PDB file of C-alpha atoms in Angstrom:
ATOM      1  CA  UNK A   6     208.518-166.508-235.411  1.00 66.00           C
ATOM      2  CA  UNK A   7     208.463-163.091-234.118  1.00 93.00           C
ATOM      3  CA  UNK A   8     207.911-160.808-230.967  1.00 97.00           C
ATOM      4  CA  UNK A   9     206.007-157.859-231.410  1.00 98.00           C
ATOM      5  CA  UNK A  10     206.416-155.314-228.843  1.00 98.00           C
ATOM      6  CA  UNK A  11     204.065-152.631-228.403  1.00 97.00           C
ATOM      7  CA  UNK A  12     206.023-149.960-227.194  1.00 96.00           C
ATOM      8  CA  UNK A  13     205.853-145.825-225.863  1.00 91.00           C
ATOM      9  CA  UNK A  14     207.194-146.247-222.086  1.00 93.00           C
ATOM     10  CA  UNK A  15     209.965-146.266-220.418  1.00 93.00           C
ATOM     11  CA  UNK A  16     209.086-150.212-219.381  1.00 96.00           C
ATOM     12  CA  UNK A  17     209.441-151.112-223.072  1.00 97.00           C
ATOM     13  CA  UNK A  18     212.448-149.837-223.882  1.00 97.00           C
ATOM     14  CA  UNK A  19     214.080-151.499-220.870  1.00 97.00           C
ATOM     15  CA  UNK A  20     211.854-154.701-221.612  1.00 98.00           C
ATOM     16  CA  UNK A  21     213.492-154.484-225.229  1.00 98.00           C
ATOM     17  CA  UNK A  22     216.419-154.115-224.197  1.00 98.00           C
ATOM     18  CA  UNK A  23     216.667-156.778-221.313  1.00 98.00           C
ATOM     19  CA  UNK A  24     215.523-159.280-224.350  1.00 97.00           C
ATOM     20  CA  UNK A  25     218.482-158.267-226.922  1.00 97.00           C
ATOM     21  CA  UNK A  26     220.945-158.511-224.315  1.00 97.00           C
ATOM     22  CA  UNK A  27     219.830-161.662-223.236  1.00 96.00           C
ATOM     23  CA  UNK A  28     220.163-163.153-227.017  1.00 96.00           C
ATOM     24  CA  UNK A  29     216.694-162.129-228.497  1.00 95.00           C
ATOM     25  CA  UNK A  30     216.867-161.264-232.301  1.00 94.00           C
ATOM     26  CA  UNK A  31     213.769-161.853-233.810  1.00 95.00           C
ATOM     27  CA  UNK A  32     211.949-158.992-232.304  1.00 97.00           C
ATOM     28  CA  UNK A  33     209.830-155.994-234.054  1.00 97.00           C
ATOM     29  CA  UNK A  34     209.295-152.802-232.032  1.00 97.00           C
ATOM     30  CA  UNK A  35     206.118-150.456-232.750  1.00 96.00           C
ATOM     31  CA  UNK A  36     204.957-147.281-231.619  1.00 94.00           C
ATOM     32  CA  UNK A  37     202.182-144.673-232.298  1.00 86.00           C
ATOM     33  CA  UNK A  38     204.357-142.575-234.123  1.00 72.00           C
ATOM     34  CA  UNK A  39     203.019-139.255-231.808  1.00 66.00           C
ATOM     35  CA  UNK A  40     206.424-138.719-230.745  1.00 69.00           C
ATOM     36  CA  UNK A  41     208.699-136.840-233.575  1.00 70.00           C
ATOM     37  CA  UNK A  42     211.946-138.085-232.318  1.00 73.00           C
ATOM     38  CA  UNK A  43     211.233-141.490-230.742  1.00 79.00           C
ATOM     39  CA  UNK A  44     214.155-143.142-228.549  1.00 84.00           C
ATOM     40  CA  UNK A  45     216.434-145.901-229.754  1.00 91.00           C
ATOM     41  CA  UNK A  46     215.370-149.180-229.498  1.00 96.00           C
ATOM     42  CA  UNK A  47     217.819-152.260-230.293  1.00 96.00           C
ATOM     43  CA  UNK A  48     215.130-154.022-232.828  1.00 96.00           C
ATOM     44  CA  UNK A  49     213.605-152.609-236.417  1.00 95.00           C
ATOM     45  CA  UNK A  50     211.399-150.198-235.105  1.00 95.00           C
ATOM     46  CA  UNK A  51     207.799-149.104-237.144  1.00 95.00           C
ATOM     47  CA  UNK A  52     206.012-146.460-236.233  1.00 93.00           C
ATOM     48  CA  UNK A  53     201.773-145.753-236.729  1.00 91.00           C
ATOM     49  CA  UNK A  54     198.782-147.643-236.229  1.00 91.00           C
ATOM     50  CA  UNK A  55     197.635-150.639-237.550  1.00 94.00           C
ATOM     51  CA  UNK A  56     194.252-149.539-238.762  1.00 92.00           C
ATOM     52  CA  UNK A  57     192.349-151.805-236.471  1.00 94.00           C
ATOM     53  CA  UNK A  58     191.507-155.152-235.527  1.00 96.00           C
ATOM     54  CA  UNK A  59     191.502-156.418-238.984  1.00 97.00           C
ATOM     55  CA  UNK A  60     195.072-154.328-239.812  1.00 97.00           C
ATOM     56  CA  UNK A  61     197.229-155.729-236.392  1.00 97.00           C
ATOM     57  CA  UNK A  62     195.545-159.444-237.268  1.00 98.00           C
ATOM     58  CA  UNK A  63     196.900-158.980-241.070  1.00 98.00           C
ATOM     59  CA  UNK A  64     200.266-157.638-239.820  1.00 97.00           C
ATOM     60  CA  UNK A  65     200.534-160.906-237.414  1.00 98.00           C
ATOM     61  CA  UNK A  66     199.941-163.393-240.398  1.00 97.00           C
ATOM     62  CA  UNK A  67     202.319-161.352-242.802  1.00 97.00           C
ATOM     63  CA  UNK A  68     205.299-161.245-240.091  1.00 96.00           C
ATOM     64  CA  UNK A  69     204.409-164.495-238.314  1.00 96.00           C
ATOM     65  CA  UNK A  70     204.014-163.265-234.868  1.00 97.00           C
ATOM     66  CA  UNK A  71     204.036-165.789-232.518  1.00 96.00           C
ATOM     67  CA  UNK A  72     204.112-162.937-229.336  1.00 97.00           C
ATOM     68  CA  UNK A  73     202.728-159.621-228.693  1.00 97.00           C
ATOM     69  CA  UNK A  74     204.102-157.671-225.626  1.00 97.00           C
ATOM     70  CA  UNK A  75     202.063-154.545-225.042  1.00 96.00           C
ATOM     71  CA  UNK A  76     203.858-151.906-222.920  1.00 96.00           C
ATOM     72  CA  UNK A  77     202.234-148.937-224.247  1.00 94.00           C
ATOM     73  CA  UNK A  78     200.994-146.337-221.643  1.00 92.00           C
ATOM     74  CA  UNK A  79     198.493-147.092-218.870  1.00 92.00           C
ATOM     75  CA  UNK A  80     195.973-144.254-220.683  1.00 93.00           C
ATOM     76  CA  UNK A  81     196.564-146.254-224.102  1.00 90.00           C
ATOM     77  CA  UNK A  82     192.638-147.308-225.664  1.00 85.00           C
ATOM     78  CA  UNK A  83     193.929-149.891-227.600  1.00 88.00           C
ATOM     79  CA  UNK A  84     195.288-153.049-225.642  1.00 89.00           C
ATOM     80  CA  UNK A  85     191.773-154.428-225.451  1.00 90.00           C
ATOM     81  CA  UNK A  86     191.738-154.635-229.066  1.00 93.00           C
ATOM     82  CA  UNK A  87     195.084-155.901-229.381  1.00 94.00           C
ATOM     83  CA  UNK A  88     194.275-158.697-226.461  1.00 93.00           C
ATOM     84  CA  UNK A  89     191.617-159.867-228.443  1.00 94.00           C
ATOM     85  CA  UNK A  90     192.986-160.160-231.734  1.00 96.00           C
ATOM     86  CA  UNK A  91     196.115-161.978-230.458  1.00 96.00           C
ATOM     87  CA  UNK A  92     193.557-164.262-228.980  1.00 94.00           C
ATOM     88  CA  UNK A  93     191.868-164.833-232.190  1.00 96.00           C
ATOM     89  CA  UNK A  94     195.348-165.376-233.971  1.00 96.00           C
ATOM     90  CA  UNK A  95     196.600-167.714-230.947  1.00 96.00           C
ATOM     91  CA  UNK A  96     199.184-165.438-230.690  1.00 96.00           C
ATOM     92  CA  UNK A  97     200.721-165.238-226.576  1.00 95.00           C
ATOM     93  CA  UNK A  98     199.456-161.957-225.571  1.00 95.00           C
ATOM     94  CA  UNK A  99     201.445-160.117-222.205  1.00 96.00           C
ATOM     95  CA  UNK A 100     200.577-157.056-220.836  1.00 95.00           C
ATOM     96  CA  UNK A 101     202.894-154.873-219.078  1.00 96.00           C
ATOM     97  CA  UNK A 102     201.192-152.513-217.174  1.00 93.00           C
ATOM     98  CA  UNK A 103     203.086-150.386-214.398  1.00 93.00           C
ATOM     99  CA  UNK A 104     200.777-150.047-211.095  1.00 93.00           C
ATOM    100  CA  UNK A 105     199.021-146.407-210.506  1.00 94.00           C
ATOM    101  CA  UNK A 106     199.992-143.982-208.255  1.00 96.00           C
ATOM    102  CA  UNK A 107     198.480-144.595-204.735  1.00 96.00           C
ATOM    103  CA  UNK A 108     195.521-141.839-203.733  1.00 94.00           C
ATOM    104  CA  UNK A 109     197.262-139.104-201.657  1.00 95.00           C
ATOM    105  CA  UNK A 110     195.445-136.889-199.293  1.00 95.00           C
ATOM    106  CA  UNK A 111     193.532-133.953-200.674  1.00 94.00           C
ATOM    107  CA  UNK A 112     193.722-135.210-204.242  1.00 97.00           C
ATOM    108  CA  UNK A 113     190.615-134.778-206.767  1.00 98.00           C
ATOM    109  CA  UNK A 114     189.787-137.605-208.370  1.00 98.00           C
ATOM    110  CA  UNK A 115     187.918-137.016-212.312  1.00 98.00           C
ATOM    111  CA  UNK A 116     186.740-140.327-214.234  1.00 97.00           C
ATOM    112  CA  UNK A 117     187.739-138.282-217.549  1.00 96.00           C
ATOM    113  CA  UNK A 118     189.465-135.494-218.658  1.00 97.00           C
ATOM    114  CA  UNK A 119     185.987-133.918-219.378  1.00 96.00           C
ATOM    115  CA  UNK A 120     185.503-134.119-215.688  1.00 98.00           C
ATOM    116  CA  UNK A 121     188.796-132.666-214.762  1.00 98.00           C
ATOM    117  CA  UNK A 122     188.291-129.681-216.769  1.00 97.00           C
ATOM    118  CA  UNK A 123     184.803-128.982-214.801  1.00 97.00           C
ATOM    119  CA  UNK A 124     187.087-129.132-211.688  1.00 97.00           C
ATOM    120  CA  UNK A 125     188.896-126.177-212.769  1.00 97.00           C
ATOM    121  CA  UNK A 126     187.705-123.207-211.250  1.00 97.00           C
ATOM    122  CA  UNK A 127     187.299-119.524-212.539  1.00 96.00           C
ATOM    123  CA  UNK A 128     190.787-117.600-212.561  1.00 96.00           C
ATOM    124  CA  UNK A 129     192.427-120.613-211.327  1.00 97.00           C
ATOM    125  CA  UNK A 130     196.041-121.264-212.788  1.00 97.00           C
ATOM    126  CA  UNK A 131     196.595-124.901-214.226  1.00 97.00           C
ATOM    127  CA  UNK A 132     199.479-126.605-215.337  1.00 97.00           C
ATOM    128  CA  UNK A 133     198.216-130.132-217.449  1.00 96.00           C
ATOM    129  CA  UNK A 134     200.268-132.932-217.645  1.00 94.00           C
ATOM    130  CA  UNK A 135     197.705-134.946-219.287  1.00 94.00           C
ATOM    131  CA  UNK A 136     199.089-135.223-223.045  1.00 88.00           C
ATOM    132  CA  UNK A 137     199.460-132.342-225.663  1.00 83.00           C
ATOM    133  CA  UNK A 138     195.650-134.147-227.087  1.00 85.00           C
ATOM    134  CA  UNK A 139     194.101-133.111-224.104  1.00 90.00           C
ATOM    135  CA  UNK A 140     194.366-129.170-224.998  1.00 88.00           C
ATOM    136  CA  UNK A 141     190.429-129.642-226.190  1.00 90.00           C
ATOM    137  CA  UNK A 142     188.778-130.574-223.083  1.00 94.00           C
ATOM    138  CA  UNK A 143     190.179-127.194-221.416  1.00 93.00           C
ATOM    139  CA  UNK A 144     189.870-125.091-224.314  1.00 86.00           C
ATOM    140  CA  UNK A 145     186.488-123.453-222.597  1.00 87.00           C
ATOM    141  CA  UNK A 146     187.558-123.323-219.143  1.00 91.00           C
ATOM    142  CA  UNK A 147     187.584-119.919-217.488  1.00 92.00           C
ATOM    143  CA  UNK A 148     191.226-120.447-216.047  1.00 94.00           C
ATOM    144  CA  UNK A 149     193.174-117.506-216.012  1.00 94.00           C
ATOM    145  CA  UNK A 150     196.261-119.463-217.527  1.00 94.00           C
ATOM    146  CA  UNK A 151     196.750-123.146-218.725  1.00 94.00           C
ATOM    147  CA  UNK A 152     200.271-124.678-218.718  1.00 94.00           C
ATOM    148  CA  UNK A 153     200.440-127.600-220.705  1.00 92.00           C
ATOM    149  CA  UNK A 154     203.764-129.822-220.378  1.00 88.00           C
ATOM    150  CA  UNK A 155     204.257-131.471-223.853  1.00 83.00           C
ATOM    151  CA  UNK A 156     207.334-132.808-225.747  1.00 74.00           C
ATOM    152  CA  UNK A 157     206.002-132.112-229.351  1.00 66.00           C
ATOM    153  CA  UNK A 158     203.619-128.900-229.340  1.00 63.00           C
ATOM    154  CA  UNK A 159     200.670-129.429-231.948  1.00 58.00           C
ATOM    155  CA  UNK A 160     199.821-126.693-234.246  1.00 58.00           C
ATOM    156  CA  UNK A 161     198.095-123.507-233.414  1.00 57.00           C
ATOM    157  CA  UNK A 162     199.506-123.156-229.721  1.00 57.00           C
ATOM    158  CA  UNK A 163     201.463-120.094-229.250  1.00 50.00           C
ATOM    159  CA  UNK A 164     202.402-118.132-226.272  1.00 47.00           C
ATOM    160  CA  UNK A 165     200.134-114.731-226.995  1.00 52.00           C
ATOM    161  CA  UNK A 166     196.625-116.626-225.299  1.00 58.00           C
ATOM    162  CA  UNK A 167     195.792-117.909-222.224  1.00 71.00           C
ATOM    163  CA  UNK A 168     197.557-121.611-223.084  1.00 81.00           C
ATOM    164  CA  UNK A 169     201.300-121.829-222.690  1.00 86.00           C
ATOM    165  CA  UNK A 170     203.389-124.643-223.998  1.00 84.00           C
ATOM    166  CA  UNK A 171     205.962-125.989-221.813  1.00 86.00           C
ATOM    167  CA  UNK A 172     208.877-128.164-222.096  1.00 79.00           C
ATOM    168  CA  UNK A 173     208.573-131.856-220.584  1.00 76.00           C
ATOM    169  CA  UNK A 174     211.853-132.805-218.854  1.00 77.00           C
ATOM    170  CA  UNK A 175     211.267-136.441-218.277  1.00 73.00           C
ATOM    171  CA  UNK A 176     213.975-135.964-215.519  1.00 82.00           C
ATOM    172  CA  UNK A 177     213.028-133.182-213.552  1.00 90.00           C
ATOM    173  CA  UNK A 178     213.690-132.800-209.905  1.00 95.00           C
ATOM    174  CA  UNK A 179     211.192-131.820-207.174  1.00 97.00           C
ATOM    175  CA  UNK A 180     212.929-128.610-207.382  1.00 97.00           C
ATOM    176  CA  UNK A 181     212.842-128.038-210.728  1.00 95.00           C
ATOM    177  CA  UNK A 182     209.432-128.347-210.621  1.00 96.00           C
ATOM    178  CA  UNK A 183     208.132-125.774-207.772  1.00 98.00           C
ATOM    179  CA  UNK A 184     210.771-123.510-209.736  1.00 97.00           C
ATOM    180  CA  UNK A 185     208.245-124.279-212.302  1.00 95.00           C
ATOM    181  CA  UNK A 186     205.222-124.541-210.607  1.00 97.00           C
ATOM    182  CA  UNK A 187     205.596-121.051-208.282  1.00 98.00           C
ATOM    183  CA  UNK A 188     207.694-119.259-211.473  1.00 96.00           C
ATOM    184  CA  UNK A 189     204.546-119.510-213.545  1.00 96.00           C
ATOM    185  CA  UNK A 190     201.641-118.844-209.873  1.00 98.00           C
ATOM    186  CA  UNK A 191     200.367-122.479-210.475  1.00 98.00           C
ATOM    187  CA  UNK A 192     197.310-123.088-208.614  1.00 98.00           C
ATOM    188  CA  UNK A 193     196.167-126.532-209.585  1.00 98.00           C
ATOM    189  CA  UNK A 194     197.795-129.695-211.249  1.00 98.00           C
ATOM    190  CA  UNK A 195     196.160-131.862-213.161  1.00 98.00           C
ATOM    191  CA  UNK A 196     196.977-134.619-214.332  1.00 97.00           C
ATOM    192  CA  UNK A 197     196.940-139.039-215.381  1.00 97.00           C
ATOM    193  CA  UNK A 198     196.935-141.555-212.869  1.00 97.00           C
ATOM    194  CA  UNK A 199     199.882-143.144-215.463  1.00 94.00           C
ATOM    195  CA  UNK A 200     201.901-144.767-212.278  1.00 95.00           C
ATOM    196  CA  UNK A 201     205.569-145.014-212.750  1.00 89.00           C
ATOM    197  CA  UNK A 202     208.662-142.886-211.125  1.00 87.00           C
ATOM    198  CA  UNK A 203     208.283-140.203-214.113  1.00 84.00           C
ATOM    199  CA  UNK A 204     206.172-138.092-212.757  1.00 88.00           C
ATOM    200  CA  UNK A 205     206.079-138.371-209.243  1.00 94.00           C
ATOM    201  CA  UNK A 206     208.690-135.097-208.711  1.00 95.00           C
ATOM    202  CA  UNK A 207     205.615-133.007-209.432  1.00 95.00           C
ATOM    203  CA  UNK A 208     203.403-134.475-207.472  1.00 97.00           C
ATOM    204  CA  UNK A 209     205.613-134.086-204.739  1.00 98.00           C
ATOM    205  CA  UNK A 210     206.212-130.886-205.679  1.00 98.00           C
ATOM    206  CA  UNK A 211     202.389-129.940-205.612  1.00 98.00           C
ATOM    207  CA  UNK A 212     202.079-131.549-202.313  1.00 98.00           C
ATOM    208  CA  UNK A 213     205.085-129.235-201.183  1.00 98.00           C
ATOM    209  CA  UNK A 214     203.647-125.826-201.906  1.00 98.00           C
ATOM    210  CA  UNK A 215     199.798-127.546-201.118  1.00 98.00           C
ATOM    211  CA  UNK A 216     198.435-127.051-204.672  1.00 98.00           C
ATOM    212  CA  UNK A 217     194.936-128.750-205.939  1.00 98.00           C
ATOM    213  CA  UNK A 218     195.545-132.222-207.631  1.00 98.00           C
ATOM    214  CA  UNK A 219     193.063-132.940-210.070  1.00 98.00           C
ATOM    215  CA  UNK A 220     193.605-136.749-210.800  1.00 98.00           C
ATOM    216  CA  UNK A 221     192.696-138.526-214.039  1.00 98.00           C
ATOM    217  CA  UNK A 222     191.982-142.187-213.330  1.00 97.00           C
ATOM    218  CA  UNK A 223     192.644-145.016-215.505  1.00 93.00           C
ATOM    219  CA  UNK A 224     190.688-146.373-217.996  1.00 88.00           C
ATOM    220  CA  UNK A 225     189.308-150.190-217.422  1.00 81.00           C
ATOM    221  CA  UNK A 226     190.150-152.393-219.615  1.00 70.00           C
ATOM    222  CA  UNK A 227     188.232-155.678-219.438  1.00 62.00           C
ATOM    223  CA  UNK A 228     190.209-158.706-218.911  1.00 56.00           C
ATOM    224  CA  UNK A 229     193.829-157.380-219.429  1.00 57.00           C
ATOM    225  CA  UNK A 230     194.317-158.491-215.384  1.00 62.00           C
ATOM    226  CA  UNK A 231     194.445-162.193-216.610  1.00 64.00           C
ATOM    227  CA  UNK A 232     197.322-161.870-218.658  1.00 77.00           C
ATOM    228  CA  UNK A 233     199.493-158.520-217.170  1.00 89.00           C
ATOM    229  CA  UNK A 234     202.414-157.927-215.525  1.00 94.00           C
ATOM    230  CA  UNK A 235     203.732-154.706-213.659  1.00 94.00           C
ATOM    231  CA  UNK A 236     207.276-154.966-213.998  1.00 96.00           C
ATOM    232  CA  UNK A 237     210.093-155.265-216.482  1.00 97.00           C
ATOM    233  CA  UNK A 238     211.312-157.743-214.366  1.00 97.00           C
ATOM    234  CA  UNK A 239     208.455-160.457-214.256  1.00 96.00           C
ATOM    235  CA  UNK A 240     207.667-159.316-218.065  1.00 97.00           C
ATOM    236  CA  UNK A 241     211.414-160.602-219.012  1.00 97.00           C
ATOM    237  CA  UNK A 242     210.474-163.580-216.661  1.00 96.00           C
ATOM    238  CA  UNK A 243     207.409-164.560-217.933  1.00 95.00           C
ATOM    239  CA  UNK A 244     208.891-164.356-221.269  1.00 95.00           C
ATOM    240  CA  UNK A 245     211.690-166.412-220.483  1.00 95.00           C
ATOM    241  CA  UNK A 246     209.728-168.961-219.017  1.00 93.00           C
ATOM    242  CA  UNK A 247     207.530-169.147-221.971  1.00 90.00           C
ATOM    243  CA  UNK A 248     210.641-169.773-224.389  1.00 89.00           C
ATOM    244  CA  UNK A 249     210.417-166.462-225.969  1.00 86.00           C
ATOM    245  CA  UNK A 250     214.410-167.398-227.077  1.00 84.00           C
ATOM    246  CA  UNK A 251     213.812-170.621-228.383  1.00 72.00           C
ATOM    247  CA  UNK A 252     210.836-169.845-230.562  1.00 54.00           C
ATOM    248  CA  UNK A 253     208.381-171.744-229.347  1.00 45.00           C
TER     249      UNK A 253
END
């Protein structure tokens, strides 16, 4: 019996990790396959989607999965789908889910990324940390100039318009980024409530030379609270208590 883990954070790949050292062999490790050159993990990694609700329950049965793990990111739409299925399998379902960011002062909050684009005002100067598939949703925005942090730029995005692609450094300082931030004029940040310490060097950053944060909160997703964790720690915990070595 296997462990899937669901897998595109930092959490997972110290949550795999954690398991191998501790003895675990029988693992699988999965991810979206968005990223070109994905991190090592220490278990047979696949990469794509599973083509649904019908293609992750087939992919249980053919690899007998007897535990999913999903540690993909906060922003993710498809843990509710993968809750469900496992519970239709009566496969042990655990989500790890790192906590948000709390509110800070002065910080606009958007439901979606539609509604963080409307925020953006005329001539402004935005660097988006929202994902390299957000581009669309500020596409017709009257900002003067759009950063748009990214590891692997899509297609089509050069440097001659108004959209700039920039290198992500996942470990960038607070002064790295106002280098960044008053290097390229940047009047507004937006970007995902995604919670963790990646990320919080340009918020502070922002706060530092008092820039507009337009925040993205997270999606709800029904009933993942029952069965989620926030840490790597209580995830490797709860796994261990469960008798994820053993095979039960």
């Amino acid at each position: 019996m296997s462990l899937l883990l669901l897998a595109g954070t930092r959490e997972a790949r110290a949550l795999a990790f954690a398991l191998h050292d501790a003895g675990m062999r029988d693992a699988i490790v999965s991810l979206a396959g968005e990223t070109r050159h994905p991190a090592a993990f220490p278990f047979p990694l696949r990469r794509g989607g599973f083509g649904g609700a019908a293609g992750l329950a087939a992919f249980i049965r053919e690899n007998r999965i007897s535990r999913i793990v999903d540690a993909t990111h906060p922003f993710a739409t498809y843990p509710e789908i993968v809750r469900k299925t496992a519970m239709r399998a009566g496969t042990d379902y655990l989500r790890l889910l790192r906590p948000p960011w709390p509110v800070r002062d002065g910080w606009r909050i958007a439901a979606s990324l539609d509604e963080a684009s409307a925020a953006l005002p005329k001539g402004c100067r935005a660097l988006l940390a929202t994902g390299r598939k957000s581009l669309k949703f500020f596409e017709e925005t009257d900002a003067e100039w759009i950063g748009l942090r990214m590891i692997d730029p899509p297609s089509g995005i050069g440097r001659d318009g108004p959209v700039q692609p920039l290198a992500l450094t996942l470990d960038a300082t607070v002064a790295d980024e106002i280098a960044t931030m008053t290097a390229h004029r940047v009047t507004h940040l937006v970007t995902k409530n995604s919670g963790g310490s990646n990320g919080t060097a340009r918020l502070d950053a922002a706060e530092a030379l008092r820039l507009q944060v337009v925040m993205v909160a997270r999606p709800h997703h029904p009933g993942a609270g029952a069965d989620a964790v926030t840490t790597v720690e209580e995830a490797f915990a709860a796994l261990m208590a469960a008798g994820a070595l053993s095979g039960r």
